[in-house]
PDB file of C-alpha atoms in Angstrom:
ATOM      1  CA  MET A 273     109.661  95.402  55.095  1.00 75.00           C
ATOM      2  CA  CYS A 274     107.971  98.253  56.935  1.00 88.00           C
ATOM      3  CA  GLY A 275     105.684 101.004  55.741  1.00 93.00           C
ATOM      4  CA  ILE A 276     106.285 104.731  56.168  1.00 95.00           C
ATOM      5  CA  ALA A 277     104.011 107.654  55.375  1.00 97.00           C
ATOM      6  CA  GLY A 278     103.579 111.301  56.193  1.00 96.00           C
ATOM      7  CA  ILE A 279     101.695 114.412  55.223  1.00 97.00           C
ATOM      8  CA  ILE A 280     102.165 118.151  55.626  1.00 96.00           C
ATOM      9  CA  SER A 281      98.950 120.150  55.241  1.00 93.00           C
ATOM     10  CA  ARG A 282      98.409 123.895  55.249  1.00 91.00           C
ATOM     11  CA  ARG A 283      96.381 125.189  58.198  1.00 85.00           C
ATOM     12  CA  THR A 284      93.651 127.039  56.322  1.00 78.00           C
ATOM     13  CA  PRO A 285      89.839 126.734  56.420  1.00 72.00           C
ATOM     14  CA  GLY A 286      88.464 123.974  54.230  1.00 65.00           C
ATOM     15  CA  VAL A 287      91.707 122.017  54.081  1.00 67.00           C
ATOM     16  CA  ALA A 288      91.657 118.482  55.470  1.00 69.00           C
ATOM     17  CA  PRO A 289      93.841 118.185  58.618  1.00 78.00           C
ATOM     18  CA  ALA A 290      96.966 116.048  58.462  1.00 87.00           C
ATOM     19  CA  ARG A 291      96.224 113.436  61.145  1.00 88.00           C
ATOM     20  CA  PRO A 292      93.020 111.892  59.660  1.00 90.00           C
ATOM     21  CA  LEU A 293      94.680 111.738  56.240  1.00 93.00           C
ATOM     22  CA  LEU A 294      97.693 109.986  57.737  1.00 94.00           C
ATOM     23  CA  ASP A 295      95.367 107.402  59.316  1.00 93.00           C
ATOM     24  CA  LYS A 296      94.012 106.576  55.853  1.00 94.00           C
ATOM     25  CA  MET A 297      97.487 106.349  54.361  1.00 94.00           C
ATOM     26  CA  LEU A 298      98.749 104.003  57.090  1.00 94.00           C
ATOM     27  CA  LYS A 299      95.698 101.791  56.688  1.00 93.00           C
ATOM     28  CA  THR A 300      96.620 101.309  53.030  1.00 94.00           C
ATOM     29  CA  ILE A 301     100.147 100.118  53.877  1.00 91.00           C
ATOM     30  CA  ARG A 302      99.314  98.130  57.024  1.00 90.00           C
ATOM     31  CA  ARG A 303     100.252  94.846  55.352  1.00 90.00           C
ATOM     32  CA  ARG A 304     103.839  96.111  55.078  1.00 90.00           C
ATOM     33  CA  GLY A 305     104.110  96.275  58.869  1.00 83.00           C
ATOM     34  CA  PRO A 306     101.642  94.209  60.915  1.00 82.00           C
ATOM     35  CA  ASP A 307     103.684  94.308  64.167  1.00 83.00           C
ATOM     36  CA  GLY A 308     102.754  97.819  65.231  1.00 80.00           C
ATOM     37  CA  THR A 309     101.859 101.330  64.208  1.00 88.00           C
ATOM     38  CA  GLY A 310     103.070 104.702  65.416  1.00 90.00           C
ATOM     39  CA  GLN A 311     102.508 108.382  64.675  1.00 91.00           C
ATOM     40  CA  ALA A 312     104.035 111.738  65.527  1.00 93.00           C
ATOM     41  CA  THR A 313     102.681 115.235  64.881  1.00 92.00           C
ATOM     42  CA  PHE A 314     104.268 118.691  64.723  1.00 92.00           C
ATOM     43  CA  ARG A 315     103.361 122.246  63.744  1.00 90.00           C
ATOM     44  CA  THR A 316     104.986 125.097  61.922  1.00 91.00           C
ATOM     45  CA  GLU A 317     103.627 128.606  61.554  1.00 89.00           C
ATOM     46  CA  ASP A 318     101.534 127.655  58.525  1.00 92.00           C
ATOM     47  CA  PHE A 319     101.516 123.848  58.355  1.00 94.00           C
ATOM     48  CA  ASP A 320     100.515 120.740  60.305  1.00 94.00           C
ATOM     49  CA  VAL A 321     102.919 117.803  60.034  1.00 95.00           C
ATOM     50  CA  ALA A 322     102.061 114.145  60.671  1.00 95.00           C
ATOM     51  CA  MET A 323     104.310 111.153  60.043  1.00 95.00           C
ATOM     52  CA  GLY A 324     103.681 107.498  60.742  1.00 95.00           C
ATOM     53  CA  HIS A 325     105.084 103.989  60.628  1.00 94.00           C
ATOM     54  CA  GLN A 326     103.807 100.452  60.118  1.00 93.00           C
ATOM     55  CA  ARG A 327     106.357  98.140  61.680  1.00 84.00           C
ATOM     56  CA  LEU A 328     107.647  94.743  60.696  1.00 81.00           C
ATOM     57  CA  ALA A 329     109.929  93.984  63.636  1.00 71.00           C
ATOM     58  CA  ILE A 330     113.377  92.697  62.620  1.00 69.00           C
ATOM     59  CA  ILE A 331     115.904  94.341  64.971  1.00 62.00           C
ATOM     60  CA  ASP A 332     115.243  95.385  68.603  1.00 59.00           C
ATOM     61  CA  LEU A 333     111.812  93.782  68.884  1.00 61.00           C
ATOM     62  CA  VAL A 334     111.029  95.422  72.236  1.00 62.00           C
ATOM     63  CA  SER A 335     112.060  99.076  71.992  1.00 62.00           C
ATOM     64  CA  GLY A 336     112.387  99.800  68.286  1.00 70.00           C
ATOM     65  CA  GLN A 337     108.982 101.419  67.756  1.00 84.00           C
ATOM     66  CA  GLN A 338     108.724 104.371  65.403  1.00 86.00           C
ATOM     67  CA  PRO A 339     108.624 107.270  64.773  1.00 93.00           C
ATOM     68  CA  LEU A 340     111.782 107.459  66.859  1.00 93.00           C
ATOM     69  CA  GLY A 341     113.540 110.593  68.073  1.00 92.00           C
ATOM     70  CA  ASN A 342     116.848 111.907  69.354  1.00 92.00           C
ATOM     71  CA  GLU A 343     117.551 112.758  73.002  1.00 89.00           C
ATOM     72  CA  THR A 344     115.365 115.882  72.929  1.00 90.00           C
ATOM     73  CA  GLY A 345     112.686 114.586  70.576  1.00 90.00           C
ATOM     74  CA  GLU A 346     113.318 117.518  68.225  1.00 93.00           C
ATOM     75  CA  ILE A 347     114.410 115.170  65.445  1.00 95.00           C
ATOM     76  CA  GLN A 348     112.111 112.279  64.508  1.00 96.00           C
ATOM     77  CA  ILE A 349     112.456 109.526  61.927  1.00 97.00           C
ATOM     78  CA  THR A 350     110.184 107.004  60.251  1.00 96.00           C
ATOM     79  CA  PHE A 351     112.335 104.363  58.579  1.00 96.00           C
ATOM     80  CA  ASN A 352     111.942 101.337  56.334  1.00 94.00           C
ATOM     81  CA  GLY A 353     114.944  99.089  55.801  1.00 92.00           C
ATOM     82  CA  GLU A 354     118.056  97.839  57.548  1.00 91.00           C
ATOM     83  CA  ILE A 355     121.457  99.418  58.189  1.00 93.00           C
ATOM     84  CA  TYR A 356     124.113  96.705  58.201  1.00 90.00           C
ATOM     85  CA  ASN A 357     126.980  98.767  59.579  1.00 91.00           C
ATOM     86  CA  PHE A 358     124.994 100.354  62.410  1.00 92.00           C
ATOM     87  CA  PRO A 359     127.055  98.735  65.242  1.00 92.00           C
ATOM     88  CA  SER A 360     130.252 100.501  64.096  1.00 93.00           C
ATOM     89  CA  LEU A 361     128.386 103.755  63.422  1.00 96.00           C
ATOM     90  CA  ARG A 362     126.841 103.556  66.876  1.00 95.00           C
ATOM     91  CA  LYS A 363     130.261 103.261  68.557  1.00 95.00           C
ATOM     92  CA  THR A 364     131.481 106.337  66.711  1.00 96.00           C
ATOM     93  CA  LEU A 365     128.374 108.349  67.588  1.00 96.00           C
ATOM     94  CA  GLU A 366     128.558 107.312  71.252  1.00 95.00           C
ATOM     95  CA  SER A 367     132.165 108.509  71.341  1.00 95.00           C
ATOM     96  CA  LEU A 368     130.872 111.884  70.140  1.00 95.00           C
ATOM     97  CA  GLY A 369     128.520 112.077  73.131  1.00 93.00           C
ATOM     98  CA  HIS A 370     125.258 110.757  71.715  1.00 93.00           C
ATOM     99  CA  SER A 371     123.043 108.758  74.058  1.00 90.00           C
ATOM    100  CA  PHE A 372     121.138 105.729  72.703  1.00 92.00           C
ATOM    101  CA  ARG A 373     117.996 104.434  74.368  1.00 88.00           C
ATOM    102  CA  THR A 374     117.296 101.518  71.969  1.00 89.00           C
ATOM    103  CA  GLN A 375     119.294  98.765  70.268  1.00 88.00           C
ATOM    104  CA  SER A 376     117.797  99.525  66.861  1.00 88.00           C
ATOM    105  CA  ASP A 377     119.633 100.513  63.694  1.00 91.00           C
ATOM    106  CA  THR A 378     117.042 103.267  63.211  1.00 93.00           C
ATOM    107  CA  GLU A 379     118.366 105.398  66.058  1.00 94.00           C
ATOM    108  CA  THR A 380     121.807 105.446  64.438  1.00 96.00           C
ATOM    109  CA  ILE A 381     120.410 107.418  61.490  1.00 97.00           C
ATOM    110  CA  VAL A 382     118.901 110.050  63.793  1.00 96.00           C
ATOM    111  CA  HIS A 383     122.207 110.808  65.518  1.00 96.00           C
ATOM    112  CA  LEU A 384     124.158 110.636  62.264  1.00 96.00           C
ATOM    113  CA  TYR A 385     121.809 113.291  60.856  1.00 96.00           C
ATOM    114  CA  GLU A 386     122.414 115.429  63.955  1.00 95.00           C
ATOM    115  CA  GLU A 387     126.146 115.276  63.343  1.00 94.00           C
ATOM    116  CA  GLU A 388     126.424 115.610  59.574  1.00 93.00           C
ATOM    117  CA  GLY A 389     123.027 116.253  58.007  1.00 94.00           C
ATOM    118  CA  VAL A 390     122.379 114.813  54.546  1.00 94.00           C
ATOM    119  CA  THR A 391     126.083 114.319  53.812  1.00 92.00           C
ATOM    120  CA  GLY A 392     126.252 111.738  56.608  1.00 94.00           C
ATOM    121  CA  PHE A 393     123.909 109.409  54.732  1.00 95.00           C
ATOM    122  CA  LYS A 394     126.763 108.281  52.482  1.00 92.00           C
ATOM    123  CA  GLN A 395     128.088 106.335  55.485  1.00 93.00           C
ATOM    124  CA  LEU A 396     124.978 104.141  55.625  1.00 94.00           C
ATOM    125  CA  ASN A 397     125.540 100.620  54.364  1.00 91.00           C
ATOM    126  CA  GLY A 398     122.138  99.092  53.849  1.00 91.00           C
ATOM    127  CA  MET A 399     118.774  99.242  52.152  1.00 92.00           C
ATOM    128  CA  PHE A 400     116.537 102.071  53.257  1.00 95.00           C
ATOM    129  CA  ALA A 401     113.907 104.696  52.692  1.00 97.00           C
ATOM    130  CA  PHE A 402     113.219 107.166  55.472  1.00 97.00           C
ATOM    131  CA  ALA A 403     111.884 110.577  56.406  1.00 98.00           C
ATOM    132  CA  ILE A 404     113.373 112.816  59.106  1.00 98.00           C
ATOM    133  CA  TRP A 405     111.514 115.746  60.637  1.00 97.00           C
ATOM    134  CA  ASP A 406     113.830 118.406  62.077  1.00 96.00           C
ATOM    135  CA  ASN A 407     111.609 120.429  64.389  1.00 95.00           C
ATOM    136  CA  GLU A 408     114.204 123.124  65.098  1.00 94.00           C
ATOM    137  CA  ASN A 409     114.745 123.907  61.412  1.00 95.00           C
ATOM    138  CA  LYS A 410     111.181 122.961  60.372  1.00 95.00           C
ATOM    139  CA  THR A 411     112.427 120.718  57.573  1.00 97.00           C
ATOM    140  CA  LEU A 412     111.431 117.284  56.308  1.00 97.00           C
ATOM    141  CA  THR A 413     114.190 115.232  54.674  1.00 98.00           C
ATOM    142  CA  LEU A 414     113.539 112.134  52.576  1.00 98.00           C
ATOM    143  CA  ALA A 415     116.309 109.708  51.586  1.00 97.00           C
ATOM    144  CA  ARG A 416     116.614 106.447  49.670  1.00 96.00           C
ATOM    145  CA  ASP A 417     119.429 103.904  49.397  1.00 94.00           C
ATOM    146  CA  ALA A 418     121.820 103.993  46.459  1.00 91.00           C
ATOM    147  CA  CYS A 419     120.433 100.828  44.858  1.00 89.00           C
ATOM    148  CA  GLY A 420     116.819 101.915  45.231  1.00 92.00           C
ATOM    149  CA  ILE A 421     115.881  98.708  47.053  1.00 93.00           C
ATOM    150  CA  LYS A 422     113.316 100.406  49.279  1.00 94.00           C
ATOM    151  CA  PRO A 423     110.603 102.457  47.536  1.00 95.00           C
ATOM    152  CA  LEU A 424     109.639 106.036  48.395  1.00 97.00           C
ATOM    153  CA  TYR A 425     106.948 108.081  46.649  1.00 98.00           C
ATOM    154  CA  TYR A 426     106.020 111.718  47.202  1.00 98.00           C
ATOM    155  CA  SER A 427     103.715 114.461  45.984  1.00 97.00           C
ATOM    156  CA  GLN A 428     103.673 118.226  46.432  1.00 96.00           C
ATOM    157  CA  GLY A 429     100.392 120.080  46.620  1.00 94.00           C
ATOM    158  CA  PRO A 430      99.485 123.412  44.978  1.00 92.00           C
ATOM    159  CA  LYS A 431      99.931 125.433  48.186  1.00 91.00           C
ATOM    160  CA  GLY A 432     103.169 123.899  49.428  1.00 93.00           C
ATOM    161  CA  GLU A 433     101.569 120.823  50.965  1.00 95.00           C
ATOM    162  CA  PHE A 434     103.533 117.608  50.823  1.00 97.00           C
ATOM    163  CA  ALA A 435     103.012 113.870  51.279  1.00 97.00           C
ATOM    164  CA  PHE A 436     105.159 110.743  51.074  1.00 98.00           C
ATOM    165  CA  ALA A 437     104.659 106.991  51.412  1.00 97.00           C
ATOM    166  CA  SER A 438     106.222 103.591  50.761  1.00 96.00           C
ATOM    167  CA  GLN A 439     103.502 102.825  48.231  1.00 96.00           C
ATOM    168  CA  LEU A 440     101.960 104.941  45.516  1.00 96.00           C
ATOM    169  CA  ASP A 441      98.413 103.856  46.365  1.00 95.00           C
ATOM    170  CA  ALA A 442      98.738 105.292  49.885  1.00 96.00           C
ATOM    171  CA  LEU A 443      99.019 108.754  48.320  1.00 97.00           C
ATOM    172  CA  LEU A 444      95.591 108.359  46.710  1.00 96.00           C
ATOM    173  CA  ALA A 445      94.117 109.262  50.115  1.00 93.00           C
ATOM    174  CA  VAL A 446      95.614 112.758  49.716  1.00 95.00           C
ATOM    175  CA  PRO A 447      93.139 115.338  48.281  1.00 92.00           C
ATOM    176  CA  TRP A 448      95.491 116.999  45.785  1.00 93.00           C
ATOM    177  CA  VAL A 449      96.781 113.730  44.290  1.00 95.00           C
ATOM    178  CA  SER A 450      94.934 113.159  41.025  1.00 94.00           C
ATOM    179  CA  ARG A 451      94.715 109.932  39.040  1.00 95.00           C
ATOM    180  CA  ALA A 452      95.744 111.620  35.798  1.00 96.00           C
ATOM    181  CA  PRO A 453      98.319 109.372  34.092  1.00 96.00           C
ATOM    182  CA  ASP A 454     101.923 110.253  33.465  1.00 96.00           C
ATOM    183  CA  TRP A 455     102.417 109.010  29.902  1.00 96.00           C
ATOM    184  CA  ARG A 456     106.195 108.908  30.204  1.00 95.00           C
ATOM    185  CA  GLY A 457     105.945 106.768  33.338  1.00 95.00           C
ATOM    186  CA  LEU A 458     103.359 104.494  31.704  1.00 95.00           C
ATOM    187  CA  ALA A 459     105.542 104.056  28.624  1.00 95.00           C
ATOM    188  CA  SER A 460     108.462 103.096  30.871  1.00 93.00           C
ATOM    189  CA  TYR A 461     106.257 100.633  32.746  1.00 93.00           C
ATOM    190  CA  PHE A 462     105.025  98.886  29.605  1.00 93.00           C
ATOM    191  CA  PHE A 463     108.464  98.649  27.996  1.00 92.00           C
ATOM    192  CA  VAL A 464     110.674  97.726  30.982  1.00 91.00           C
ATOM    193  CA  ASP A 465     108.100  96.642  33.618  1.00 89.00           C
ATOM    194  CA  TYR A 466     108.643  99.630  35.925  1.00 89.00           C
ATOM    195  CA  ALA A 467     108.318 103.407  35.847  1.00 92.00           C
ATOM    196  CA  ASP A 468     111.810 104.849  35.832  1.00 90.00           C
ATOM    197  CA  ALA A 469     112.392 107.255  38.765  1.00 92.00           C
ATOM    198  CA  PRO A 470     111.564 110.059  39.200  1.00 95.00           C
ATOM    199  CA  THR A 471     108.455 109.300  37.121  1.00 95.00           C
ATOM    200  CA  THR A 472     105.528 107.127  38.213  1.00 96.00           C
ATOM    201  CA  ILE A 473     102.344 106.130  36.418  1.00 96.00           C
ATOM    202  CA  LEU A 474     100.634 109.205  37.945  1.00 97.00           C
ATOM    203  CA  GLU A 475     101.344 112.784  36.921  1.00 96.00           C
ATOM    204  CA  SER A 476     101.050 114.140  40.468  1.00 96.00           C
ATOM    205  CA  VAL A 477     103.304 111.552  42.157  1.00 97.00           C
ATOM    206  CA  ARG A 478     107.094 111.256  41.897  1.00 97.00           C
ATOM    207  CA  LYS A 479     109.483 108.542  43.043  1.00 97.00           C
ATOM    208  CA  LEU A 480     112.644 109.572  44.888  1.00 97.00           C
ATOM    209  CA  GLN A 481     115.702 108.546  42.903  1.00 95.00           C
ATOM    210  CA  PRO A 482     118.165 106.050  44.411  1.00 94.00           C
ATOM    211  CA  GLY A 483     120.964 107.571  46.484  1.00 93.00           C
ATOM    212  CA  CYS A 484     119.194 110.906  46.730  1.00 95.00           C
ATOM    213  CA  ALA A 485     117.758 113.102  49.466  1.00 96.00           C
ATOM    214  CA  LEU A 486     114.949 115.632  49.127  1.00 97.00           C
ATOM    215  CA  VAL A 487     114.240 118.472  51.576  1.00 97.00           C
ATOM    216  CA  TRP A 488     110.905 120.241  52.194  1.00 97.00           C
ATOM    217  CA  LYS A 489     110.977 123.573  54.034  1.00 96.00           C
ATOM    218  CA  ASN A 490     108.102 126.023  54.445  1.00 94.00           C
ATOM    219  CA  GLY A 491     106.248 124.787  51.373  1.00 93.00           C
ATOM    220  CA  ALA A 492     109.268 124.616  49.049  1.00 95.00           C
ATOM    221  CA  LEU A 493     111.167 121.564  47.802  1.00 95.00           C
ATOM    222  CA  SER A 494     114.873 121.443  47.108  1.00 93.00           C
ATOM    223  CA  GLU A 495     116.264 119.654  44.092  1.00 89.00           C
ATOM    224  CA  PRO A 496     117.060 115.979  44.818  1.00 89.00           C
ATOM    225  CA  GLN A 497     120.558 115.881  46.299  1.00 90.00           C
ATOM    226  CA  TRP A 498     122.909 112.963  45.588  1.00 90.00           C
ATOM    227  CA  PHE A 499     124.582 112.002  48.849  1.00 86.00           C
ATOM    228  CA  GLY A 500     126.853 109.249  47.585  1.00 72.00           C
ATOM    229  CA  GLY A 501     126.429 105.529  47.442  1.00 59.00           C
ATOM    230  CA  LEU A 502     127.933 102.830  45.296  1.00 61.00           C
ATOM    231  CA  SER A 503     131.701 102.844  45.106  1.00 61.00           C
ATOM    232  CA  SER A 504     133.666 101.387  42.221  1.00 58.00           C
ATOM    233  CA  GLN A 505     135.997  98.615  43.340  1.00 62.00           C
ATOM    234  CA  ALA A 506     136.887  96.969  40.049  1.00 63.00           C
ATOM    235  CA  PHE A 507     139.176  94.000  39.930  1.00 69.00           C
ATOM    236  CA  ASP A 508     142.718  94.620  38.825  1.00 75.00           C
ATOM    237  CA  PRO A 509     143.119  93.290  35.244  1.00 78.00           C
ATOM    238  CA  ALA A 510     146.470  91.886  36.297  1.00 81.00           C
ATOM    239  CA  ASP A 511     144.891  89.669  38.958  1.00 84.00           C
ATOM    240  CA  SER A 512     144.943  85.931  38.373  1.00 89.00           C
ATOM    241  CA  GLU A 513     141.711  83.971  38.040  1.00 89.00           C
ATOM    242  CA  GLY A 514     142.291  82.497  41.489  1.00 89.00           C
ATOM    243  CA  THR A 515     142.730  85.951  43.037  1.00 89.00           C
ATOM    244  CA  VAL A 516     139.527  87.216  41.416  1.00 87.00           C
ATOM    245  CA  GLN A 517     137.599  84.167  42.644  1.00 89.00           C
ATOM    246  CA  ALA A 518     138.912  84.559  46.206  1.00 90.00           C
ATOM    247  CA  THR A 519     138.127  88.295  46.249  1.00 86.00           C
ATOM    248  CA  LEU A 520     134.609  87.767  44.914  1.00 87.00           C
ATOM    249  CA  LYS A 521     133.936  85.012  47.451  1.00 89.00           C
ATOM    250  CA  ALA A 522     135.194  87.177  50.320  1.00 89.00           C
ATOM    251  CA  ARG A 523     133.034  90.140  49.286  1.00 86.00           C
ATOM    252  CA  LEU A 524     129.989  87.915  48.860  1.00 88.00           C
ATOM    253  CA  SER A 525     130.576  86.384  52.280  1.00 89.00           C
ATOM    254  CA  ILE A 526     130.721  89.828  53.919  1.00 85.00           C
ATOM    255  CA  ALA A 527     127.528  90.922  52.150  1.00 84.00           C
ATOM    256  CA  VAL A 528     125.631  87.785  53.199  1.00 86.00           C
ATOM    257  CA  GLU A 529     126.878  88.005  56.794  1.00 85.00           C
ATOM    258  CA  ARG A 530     125.558  91.570  57.048  1.00 80.00           C
ATOM    259  CA  GLN A 531     122.155  90.408  55.821  1.00 80.00           C
ATOM    260  CA  LEU A 532     121.981  87.938  58.712  1.00 80.00           C
ATOM    261  CA  LEU A 533     121.893  90.723  61.321  1.00 76.00           C
ATOM    262  CA  SER A 534     118.422  90.144  62.763  1.00 75.00           C
ATOM    263  CA  ASP A 535     116.516  89.392  65.957  1.00 73.00           C
ATOM    264  CA  VAL A 536     114.163  87.051  64.057  1.00 77.00           C
ATOM    265  CA  PRO A 537     114.932  83.968  61.929  1.00 81.00           C
ATOM    266  CA  VAL A 538     116.347  84.593  58.436  1.00 83.00           C
ATOM    267  CA  GLY A 539     115.577  82.272  55.520  1.00 87.00           C
ATOM    268  CA  VAL A 540     116.672  81.769  51.912  1.00 90.00           C
ATOM    269  CA  PHE A 541     114.495  81.813  48.821  1.00 91.00           C
ATOM    270  CA  LEU A 542     115.793  78.778  46.920  1.00 90.00           C
ATOM    271  CA  SER A 543     114.830  78.626  43.253  1.00 88.00           C
ATOM    272  CA  GLY A 544     117.428  76.040  42.318  1.00 85.00           C
ATOM    273  CA  GLY A 545     119.257  78.527  40.125  1.00 87.00           C
ATOM    274  CA  LEU A 546     122.877  79.566  40.385  1.00 89.00           C
ATOM    275  CA  ASP A 547     122.313  82.787  42.353  1.00 91.00           C
ATOM    276  CA  SER A 548     120.237  81.288  45.165  1.00 90.00           C
ATOM    277  CA  ALA A 549     122.551  78.255  45.333  1.00 91.00           C
ATOM    278  CA  VAL A 550     125.557  80.541  45.840  1.00 92.00           C
ATOM    279  CA  LEU A 551     123.707  82.535  48.509  1.00 91.00           C
ATOM    280  CA  LEU A 552     122.756  79.347  50.364  1.00 92.00           C
ATOM    281  CA  ALA A 553     126.359  78.100  50.300  1.00 91.00           C
ATOM    282  CA  SER A 554     127.615  81.457  51.588  1.00 91.00           C
ATOM    283  CA  TYR A 555     124.886  81.537  54.260  1.00 90.00           C
ATOM    284  CA  LEU A 556     126.086  78.168  55.571  1.00 91.00           C
ATOM    285  CA  GLU A 557     129.559  79.611  56.131  1.00 88.00           C
ATOM    286  CA  HIS A 558     128.008  81.630  58.956  1.00 88.00           C
ATOM    287  CA  ARG A 559     125.215  79.361  60.230  1.00 86.00           C
ATOM    288  CA  ALA A 560     124.793  75.657  60.971  1.00 82.00           C
ATOM    289  CA  SER A 561     122.559  73.794  58.499  1.00 81.00           C
ATOM    290  CA  SER A 562     120.077  73.060  61.293  1.00 82.00           C
ATOM    291  CA  GLU A 563     119.444  76.805  61.652  1.00 84.00           C
ATOM    292  CA  VAL A 564     118.680  77.414  57.971  1.00 86.00           C
ATOM    293  CA  GLU A 565     115.180  77.384  56.464  1.00 88.00           C
ATOM    294  CA  THR A 566     114.689  77.539  52.703  1.00 92.00           C
ATOM    295  CA  VAL A 567     111.553  78.408  50.752  1.00 90.00           C
ATOM    296  CA  SER A 568     110.717  77.493  47.144  1.00 89.00           C
ATOM    297  CA  PHE A 569     107.675  78.304  45.025  1.00 86.00           C
ATOM    298  CA  ASP A 570     105.866  75.885  42.725  1.00 84.00           C
ATOM    299  CA  TYR A 571     104.263  77.716  39.793  1.00 80.00           C
ATOM    300  CA  GLY A 572     103.029  74.539  38.132  1.00 75.00           C
ATOM    301  CA  SER A 573     103.104  74.554  34.342  1.00 62.00           C
ATOM    302  CA  LYS A 574     104.476  78.124  34.371  1.00 60.00           C
ATOM    303  CA  HIS A 575     107.581  76.960  36.180  1.00 63.00           C
ATOM    304  CA  ASN A 576     110.635  75.066  34.996  1.00 68.00           C
ATOM    305  CA  PRO A 577     110.309  71.721  36.851  1.00 75.00           C
ATOM    306  CA  TRP A 578     114.073  71.239  36.712  1.00 80.00           C
ATOM    307  CA  GLU A 579     114.519  74.196  39.072  1.00 83.00           C
ATOM    308  CA  LEU A 580     112.425  72.527  41.781  1.00 85.00           C
ATOM    309  CA  ILE A 581     114.423  69.321  41.300  1.00 87.00           C
ATOM    310  CA  ALA A 582     117.651  71.307  41.597  1.00 89.00           C
ATOM    311  CA  ALA A 583     116.355  73.073  44.707  1.00 89.00           C
ATOM    312  CA  GLU A 584     115.542  69.749  46.342  1.00 90.00           C
ATOM    313  CA  ARG A 585     118.994  68.392  45.510  1.00 92.00           C
ATOM    314  CA  LEU A 586     120.594  71.471  47.070  1.00 92.00           C
ATOM    315  CA  ARG A 587     118.521  71.036  50.249  1.00 91.00           C
ATOM    316  CA  SER A 588     119.530  67.385  50.428  1.00 91.00           C
ATOM    317  CA  HIS A 589     123.198  68.163  49.776  1.00 92.00           C
ATOM    318  CA  TYR A 590     123.407  70.827  52.453  1.00 91.00           C
ATOM    319  CA  MET A 591     120.957  69.053  54.809  1.00 90.00           C
ATOM    320  CA  VAL A 592     118.731  72.097  55.324  1.00 90.00           C
ATOM    321  CA  ALA A 593     115.011  72.330  55.925  1.00 89.00           C
ATOM    322  CA  GLY A 594     112.703  73.503  53.174  1.00 87.00           C
ATOM    323  CA  THR A 595     109.154  74.638  52.503  1.00 87.00           C
ATOM    324  CA  LEU A 596     107.437  74.374  49.134  1.00 86.00           C
ATOM    325  CA  ILE A 597     104.700  76.945  48.546  1.00 84.00           C
ATOM    326  CA  ASP A 598     101.986  76.277  45.979  1.00 80.00           C
ATOM    327  CA  ALA A 599     101.914  79.365  43.763  1.00 78.00           C
ATOM    328  CA  THR A 600     100.081  77.875  40.793  1.00 76.00           C
ATOM    329  CA  GLY A 601      97.254  80.378  41.190  1.00 67.00           C
ATOM    330  CA  ILE A 602      99.536  83.392  40.848  1.00 62.00           C
TER     331      ILE A 602
END
């Protein structure tokens, strides 16, 4: 989990400059990325642009700081997430003449954008929310993964200004963002526990829809553009039960293996339920039990005690380490 934020302000008297506002926004989301902070600034004829990043280092711990640019620095990205197929994308992009200076998955997105623009995002296999500033074309492009795993909020001001962030509360530092409620978003929140994108609980803030990109240029926003995402790979009704089981297991194994791509240790949240038990078993196909750390939460009377018992039995069966966190106060 990292934090991204940015603001585009109009250069007119009496309007707060972009950089100090970005500082306030990044301070709000610092807990999302305690390993480092970075900023980049640009200018257009009428606007100041500032984008920043709060980093939680997962891949390329040494040289993966953001915002990160292409060879010329004309294209810059601030990115939250992980791209699982970046090694294969990197090989393709290198064959096209692109030069990489880091080992991070982030840089792959920059060069992919250079080659194919928004349409290239459909090749990304991962969870992500990012913003790309194209200094040659003076455009800001936002994008979010097809499942909507990583959040991305934005707001447009009355004079073409624009701001985005990983968290809604970071946008409260922006002068034109009001606290007036969005009743449709509030109704969604109270009925289904979340505000359905593109609405939020605030009238002046929107949430980018999953699998979509949004482009700002010279004070104007494009309509959200679907760039692709989830593909339908249904099982053949004629398949036997054994074939379906083998196919499902193989797909699950590939998905779990991709999640293990990291330069820091990866653990498993173990509730004792079926889903986390299956994930742990699949994890152990790729790692020795001595390398695996599990974490469970004890909610006291709010929690089903049988789940903790099941979690402990799973740890004992697979001979993996475990940590129990007291969450009774939550």
